[in-house]
Coordinates of C-alpha atoms in Angstrom, one line a residue:
M1173 CA 8.8 -10.7 -7.7
L1174 CA 8.6 -11.2 -4.0
A1175 CA 5.1 -10.9 -2.6
F1176 CA 4.3 -11.3 1.1
H1177 CA 1.1 -12.6 2.6
S1178 CA -0.5 -12.7 6.1
D1179 CA -4.0 -14.2 5.5
A1180 CA -3.4 -17.2 7.8
Y1181 CA -4.4 -14.9 10.7
S1182 CA -8.2 -14.4 10.5
L1183 CA -10.4 -11.8 12.1
A1184 CA -13.2 -13.0 14.4
L1185 CA -15.9 -11.1 12.6
P1186 CA -19.6 -11.4 13.4
P1187 CA -21.9 -12.8 10.7
G1188 CA -22.7 -10.2 8.0
H1189 CA -19.7 -8.0 8.6
A1190 CA -18.9 -5.8 5.6
F1191 CA -15.2 -6.4 5.6
P1192 CA -14.3 -9.0 2.8
Q1193 CA -11.4 -10.7 4.5
S1194 CA -11.6 -13.8 2.3
K1195 CA -10.2 -11.8 -0.6
Y1196 CA -6.7 -12.1 0.8
R1197 CA -6.9 -15.9 1.0
L1198 CA -8.4 -16.0 -2.5
L1199 CA -5.6 -13.9 -3.9
R1200 CA -2.9 -16.1 -2.4
E1201 CA -4.6 -19.2 -3.6
Y1202 CA -4.9 -17.8 -7.1
F1203 CA -1.2 -17.3 -7.3
E1204 CA -0.4 -20.7 -5.7
R1205 CA -2.2 -22.2 -8.7
D1206 CA -0.6 -19.8 -11.2
P1207 CA 2.4 -18.0 -9.7
G1208 CA 3.8 -16.5 -12.9
F1209 CA 6.7 -14.2 -11.9
L1210 CA 5.6 -14.2 -8.2
R1211 CA 7.6 -15.7 -5.3
M1212 CA 5.3 -15.7 -2.4
Q1213 CA 6.4 -15.8 1.2
P1214 CA 4.6 -15.5 4.6
A1215 CA 5.1 -12.2 6.4
E1216 CA 6.9 -12.0 9.7
P1217 CA 5.2 -9.8 12.4
A1218 CA 6.3 -6.2 12.9
S1219 CA 7.9 -5.8 16.3
E1220 CA 6.7 -3.4 19.0
A1221 CA 9.9 -1.2 18.4
E1222 CA 9.0 -1.0 14.7
L1223 CA 5.4 -0.1 15.3
I1224 CA 6.3 2.8 17.6
L1225 CA 8.3 4.4 14.8
A1226 CA 4.9 5.6 13.5
H1227 CA 2.5 5.0 16.4
T1228 CA 2.2 6.1 20.0
Q1229 CA 3.2 3.6 22.7
D1230 CA -0.4 3.8 24.1
H1231 CA -2.0 2.8 20.8
V1232 CA 0.5 -0.1 20.3
D1233 CA 0.0 -1.3 23.8
A1234 CA -3.8 -1.1 23.5
V1235 CA -3.7 -3.3 20.4
L1236 CA -1.1 -5.8 21.4
L1237 CA -2.3 -6.2 25.0
G1238 CA -6.0 -6.2 24.3
R1239 CA -6.8 -2.8 25.9
L1240 CA -8.7 -1.2 23.1
S1241 CA -11.9 0.5 24.4
A1242 CA -15.2 -0.3 22.9
A1243 CA -15.2 3.1 21.1
A1244 CA -11.8 2.4 19.7
Q1245 CA -12.9 -1.0 18.4
R1246 CA -16.0 0.7 16.8
E1247 CA -13.8 3.3 15.0
I1248 CA -11.5 0.5 13.7
G1249 CA -14.5 -1.6 12.7
F1250 CA -13.1 -4.9 14.1
P1251 CA -13.6 -6.5 17.5
W1252 CA -10.4 -7.1 19.4
S1253 CA -9.0 -10.6 19.5
P1254 CA -5.5 -12.1 19.7
Q1255 CA -5.9 -13.0 16.0
M1256 CA -6.7 -9.4 15.2
A1257 CA -3.6 -8.1 16.9
E1258 CA -1.4 -10.7 15.2
R1259 CA -2.9 -10.2 11.8
S1260 CA -2.3 -6.4 12.2
R1261 CA 1.4 -6.9 13.1
R1262 CA 1.9 -9.3 10.2
S1263 CA 0.2 -6.9 7.7
V1264 CA 2.7 -4.3 8.7
G1265 CA 5.5 -6.9 8.6
A1266 CA 4.5 -7.7 5.0
S1267 CA 5.0 -4.0 4.0
I1268 CA 8.3 -3.9 5.8
M1269 CA 9.5 -7.0 3.9
A1270 CA 8.2 -5.7 0.6
A1271 CA 10.0 -2.4 1.1
R1272 CA 13.3 -4.1 1.8
A1273 CA 12.8 -6.4 -1.2
A1274 CA 11.9 -3.4 -3.4
L1275 CA 15.1 -1.6 -2.4
A1276 CA 17.0 -4.7 -3.4
E1277 CA 15.1 -5.8 -6.5
G1278 CA 13.1 -2.7 -7.7
V1279 CA 9.6 -4.0 -7.2
A1280 CA 7.9 -6.1 -4.4
A1281 CA 4.4 -6.4 -2.9
N1282 CA 2.4 -6.8 0.2
M1283 CA -0.6 -9.0 -0.8
A1284 CA -2.7 -7.1 1.8
G1285 CA -1.8 -3.8 3.5
G1286 CA -2.6 -0.2 2.6
T1287 CA -4.0 0.5 6.0
H1288 CA -3.9 4.3 5.4
H1289 CA -6.7 5.4 7.8
A1290 CA -4.7 4.5 10.9
Y1291 CA -3.4 7.5 12.7
A1292 CA -0.4 7.6 15.0
D1293 CA -2.6 7.3 18.1
R1294 CA -5.6 5.3 16.9
G1295 CA -7.0 3.0 14.2
S1296 CA -9.9 3.8 11.9
G1297 CA -11.8 2.5 9.0
Y1298 CA -10.7 -1.2 9.1
C1299 CA -7.1 0.0 9.7
V1300 CA -5.3 -0.9 12.9
F1301 CA -1.7 0.1 12.3
N1302 CA -0.5 2.2 9.3
D1303 CA 1.7 -0.3 7.5
V1304 CA 3.2 2.2 5.0
A1305 CA 4.0 4.7 7.7
V1306 CA 5.8 2.2 9.8
A1307 CA 7.7 0.7 6.8
A1308 CA 8.7 4.1 5.5
R1309 CA 10.1 5.2 8.8
L1310 CA 12.0 1.9 9.3
M1311 CA 13.4 2.0 5.8
Q1312 CA 14.7 5.5 6.4
T1313 CA 16.3 4.4 9.6
E1314 CA 18.0 1.4 8.0
W1315 CA 19.1 3.4 5.0
H1316 CA 20.7 6.1 7.1
R1317 CA 22.5 3.5 9.1
S1318 CA 23.9 1.7 6.1
H1319 CA 24.3 4.6 3.6
H1320 CA 24.6 7.7 5.9
Q1321 CA 22.1 9.4 3.7
L1322 CA 18.5 10.5 3.9
L1323 CA 16.0 8.2 2.1
R1324 CA 13.3 10.3 0.5
V1325 CA 10.0 8.5 0.3
L1326 CA 7.0 9.0 -2.0
V1327 CA 3.5 7.6 -1.2
I1328 CA 1.2 7.2 -4.2
D1329 CA -2.2 6.4 -2.7
L1330 CA -4.8 5.4 -5.3
D1331 CA -7.3 3.8 -3.0
V1332 CA -10.7 5.4 -3.6
H1333 CA -10.7 6.7 0.0
Q1334 CA -8.3 9.4 1.1
G1335 CA -5.2 8.4 3.0
N1336 CA -6.0 10.5 5.9
G1337 CA -4.0 8.7 8.5
T1338 CA -0.8 8.7 6.4
A1339 CA -1.2 12.4 5.6
A1340 CA -1.5 13.2 9.3
I1341 CA 1.5 11.1 10.3
F1342 CA 3.8 12.7 7.8
R1343 CA 2.2 16.2 7.9
D1344 CA 5.4 17.8 9.2
D1345 CA 7.9 15.5 7.6
A1346 CA 9.5 16.9 4.5
S1347 CA 11.3 13.7 3.8
V1348 CA 8.0 11.9 2.9
F1349 CA 5.7 13.2 0.1
T1350 CA 2.1 12.0 0.4
F1351 CA -0.1 11.9 -2.7
S1352 CA -3.7 10.8 -2.5
M1353 CA -6.2 10.7 -5.4
H1354 CA -9.7 9.7 -4.2
G1355 CA -13.4 10.2 -4.3
A1356 CA -14.2 13.7 -3.1
K1357 CA -17.5 12.7 -1.4
N1358 CA -16.3 9.3 -0.1
F1359 CA -14.9 8.3 3.3
P1360 CA -13.5 9.9 5.4
A1361 CA -15.9 12.8 5.7
R1362 CA -13.1 15.0 7.1
K1363 CA -10.1 14.8 4.9
E1364 CA -6.5 15.6 6.1
A1365 CA -4.1 17.6 3.9
S1366 CA -1.7 15.4 2.0
D1367 CA 1.2 17.1 0.1
L1368 CA -0.9 16.6 -3.0
D1369 CA -4.6 15.7 -3.0
V1370 CA -6.7 15.2 -6.1
D1371 CA -10.5 15.0 -5.3
L1372 CA -12.6 13.3 -8.0
P1373 CA -16.3 13.4 -8.5
D1374 CA -18.7 10.4 -8.2
G1375 CA -19.1 8.8 -11.6
C1376 CA -15.6 9.7 -12.7
G1377 CA -14.7 7.3 -15.5
D1378 CA -11.5 6.1 -17.1
A1379 CA -10.6 9.2 -19.2
Q1380 CA -11.0 11.8 -16.5
Y1381 CA -9.3 9.6 -13.9
L1382 CA -6.3 8.9 -16.1
V1383 CA -5.8 12.5 -17.2
A1384 CA -5.9 13.6 -13.5
L1385 CA -3.4 10.9 -12.6
D1386 CA -1.0 11.8 -15.4
E1387 CA -1.2 15.5 -14.5
A1388 CA -0.6 14.7 -10.8
L1389 CA 2.5 12.5 -11.5
A1390 CA 3.9 15.2 -13.8
K1391 CA 3.5 17.8 -10.9
I1392 CA 5.2 15.4 -8.5
W1393 CA 8.2 14.8 -10.8
A1394 CA 8.5 18.6 -11.5
G1395 CA 8.6 19.2 -7.7
Y1396 CA 11.3 16.7 -7.1
G1397 CA 13.5 17.9 -10.0
E1398 CA 16.7 15.9 -10.1
R1399 CA 16.5 14.9 -6.4
L1400 CA 14.1 12.0 -6.9
P1401 CA 12.9 9.8 -4.0
G1402 CA 14.7 6.7 -3.2
L1403 CA 11.6 4.6 -2.4
A1404 CA 7.9 4.7 -3.3
F1405 CA 4.9 3.0 -1.8
Y1406 CA 2.0 2.4 -4.1
L1407 CA -1.4 1.8 -2.6
A1408 CA -3.2 0.1 -5.5
G1409 CA -6.7 -0.1 -4.2
A1410 CA -9.2 -2.0 -6.3
D1411 CA -12.1 0.1 -5.1
P1412 CA -12.1 2.7 -7.9
H1413 CA -13.5 -0.1 -10.0
E1414 CA -17.1 0.3 -11.4
G1415 CA -18.1 -3.0 -9.7
D1416 CA -17.1 -1.8 -6.2
R1417 CA -19.8 -1.4 -3.5
L1418 CA -18.1 1.6 -1.9
G1419 CA -16.0 3.2 -4.7
R1420 CA -18.4 5.2 -6.9
L1421 CA -15.7 6.3 -9.4
K1422 CA -16.7 3.7 -12.1
L1423 CA -13.3 2.8 -13.6
S1424 CA -13.4 -0.1 -16.0
T1425 CA -11.1 -3.1 -15.6
A1426 CA -9.0 -1.8 -18.5
G1427 CA -8.8 1.6 -16.9
M1428 CA -7.6 0.1 -13.6
L1429 CA -4.9 -1.8 -15.5
K1430 CA -3.9 1.4 -17.3
R1431 CA -3.7 3.2 -13.9
D1432 CA -1.2 0.6 -12.6
S1433 CA 0.8 0.7 -15.8
L1434 CA 1.1 4.5 -15.6
V1435 CA 2.4 4.4 -12.0
L1436 CA 4.7 1.5 -12.4
T1437 CA 6.2 2.7 -15.7
A1438 CA 6.8 6.2 -14.3
L1439 CA 8.6 4.8 -11.3
R1440 CA 10.6 2.2 -13.3
E1441 CA 11.7 4.9 -15.9
R1442 CA 13.1 6.9 -13.0
R1443 CA 14.6 3.9 -11.3
I1444 CA 12.6 4.5 -8.1
P1445 CA 12.0 1.2 -6.2
V1446 CA 8.4 0.6 -5.3
A1447 CA 6.6 -1.5 -2.6
L1448 CA 3.0 -2.2 -3.5
S1449 CA 0.0 -2.9 -1.2
M1450 CA -3.4 -4.0 -2.2
A1451 CA -5.4 -1.5 -0.1
G1452 CA -9.2 -1.5 -0.5
G1453 CA -11.6 -3.5 -2.6
Y1454 CA -15.2 -4.2 -1.8
G1455 CA -16.7 -5.7 -5.0
R1456 CA -20.4 -6.5 -5.2
D1457 CA -19.0 -9.6 -6.7
L1458 CA -15.8 -10.4 -4.9
S1459 CA -14.4 -12.0 -8.0
T1460 CA -14.3 -8.5 -9.6
T1461 CA -12.0 -7.3 -6.8
L1462 CA -9.9 -10.4 -7.1
A1463 CA -9.5 -9.9 -10.8
C1464 CA -8.3 -6.3 -10.3
Q1465 CA -5.8 -7.3 -7.7
V1466 CA -4.5 -10.2 -9.8
N1467 CA -4.0 -7.7 -12.7
T1468 CA -2.2 -5.3 -10.4
L1469 CA 0.2 -8.0 -9.1
N1470 CA 0.8 -9.3 -12.6
E1471 CA 1.6 -5.8 -13.9
A1472 CA 3.9 -5.3 -10.9
A1473 CA 5.6 -8.6 -11.7
H1474 CA 6.1 -7.5 -15.3
S1475 CA 7.7 -4.3 -14.1
W1476 CA 9.9 -6.3 -11.8
W1477 CA 11.0 -8.4 -14.7
Q1478 CA 11.9 -5.3 -16.7
W1479 CA 13.9 -4.0 -13.7
Q1480 CA 15.9 -7.3 -13.8
N1481 CA 16.5 -7.1 -17.5
A1482 CA 17.7 -3.5 -17.3
H1483 CA 20.0 -4.4 -14.4
T1484 CA 21.5 -7.4 -16.4
A1485 CA 22.0 -5.2 -19.5
A1486 CA 23.8 -2.6 -17.4
M1487 CA 26.0 -5.2 -15.8
K1488 CA 27.0 -6.6 -19.2
E1489 CA 27.7 -3.0 -20.4
C1490 CA 30.0 -2.5 -17.5
D1491 CA 31.8 -5.7 -18.1
A1492 CA 32.4 -4.8 -21.7

């Protein structure tokens, strides 16, 4: 499975900053030691033209040209630097590349990404650009150009925080269905309206979470009927885990893995290609976050392998 990384571009953060940027490097290094079914590649940067598919020109210029106000930098949570701008472009680029690879191979991943708090006109909550929104709009453009058809997109956001920026960007776009399942009392304080929101209480454990997810997915499939989406984005945040500093939902490691399996199996059974992103993860012990994200990528790679086997079997059947 192709997995794209962008951790070579570091943020210039002050000492004691809460954002755990080292987790991206640690994740890449883990799979360099034990790649399994992963084929890792560095991400190319998203272009300005690609970014403005989902963002205003003013916001793109402010980030790329270093014009972010002090207030805008505080809302994002990062000080501006050339490295911050380049990292943000490459994080979006990784989701673009993962989406293209998913359309070709069934499953692919961005080893970072999931920057769902970024709005069209501003960044927020450690999110500069909205990688999924840009990638979704670009894939729709490319698909229409090559197939002369509309590409319907499904966003499955299981980060513990609501995907408010994504919901706002696609509020009036019927071609993109946004689903967010998150902590009801967690950030952001003011939620946006996704196409489907599931708010969960603090302390929610495995059983309640997995039942809610299963019911939400059933509702989504019923709504689509036979006209299923042609591409899904799965934000597989590690922050619902019981060891997360910010999550508060208290899922076990086994529960997190079952979550990933439910989503990936449902998509694979319906032959819906999926591009994953790692989204949030703020473990009190960072190794806990790393373990969850390793499990997610391994589960995705297993799903990719099953896609390939099914494709090979179908080709043999056609030849016969």
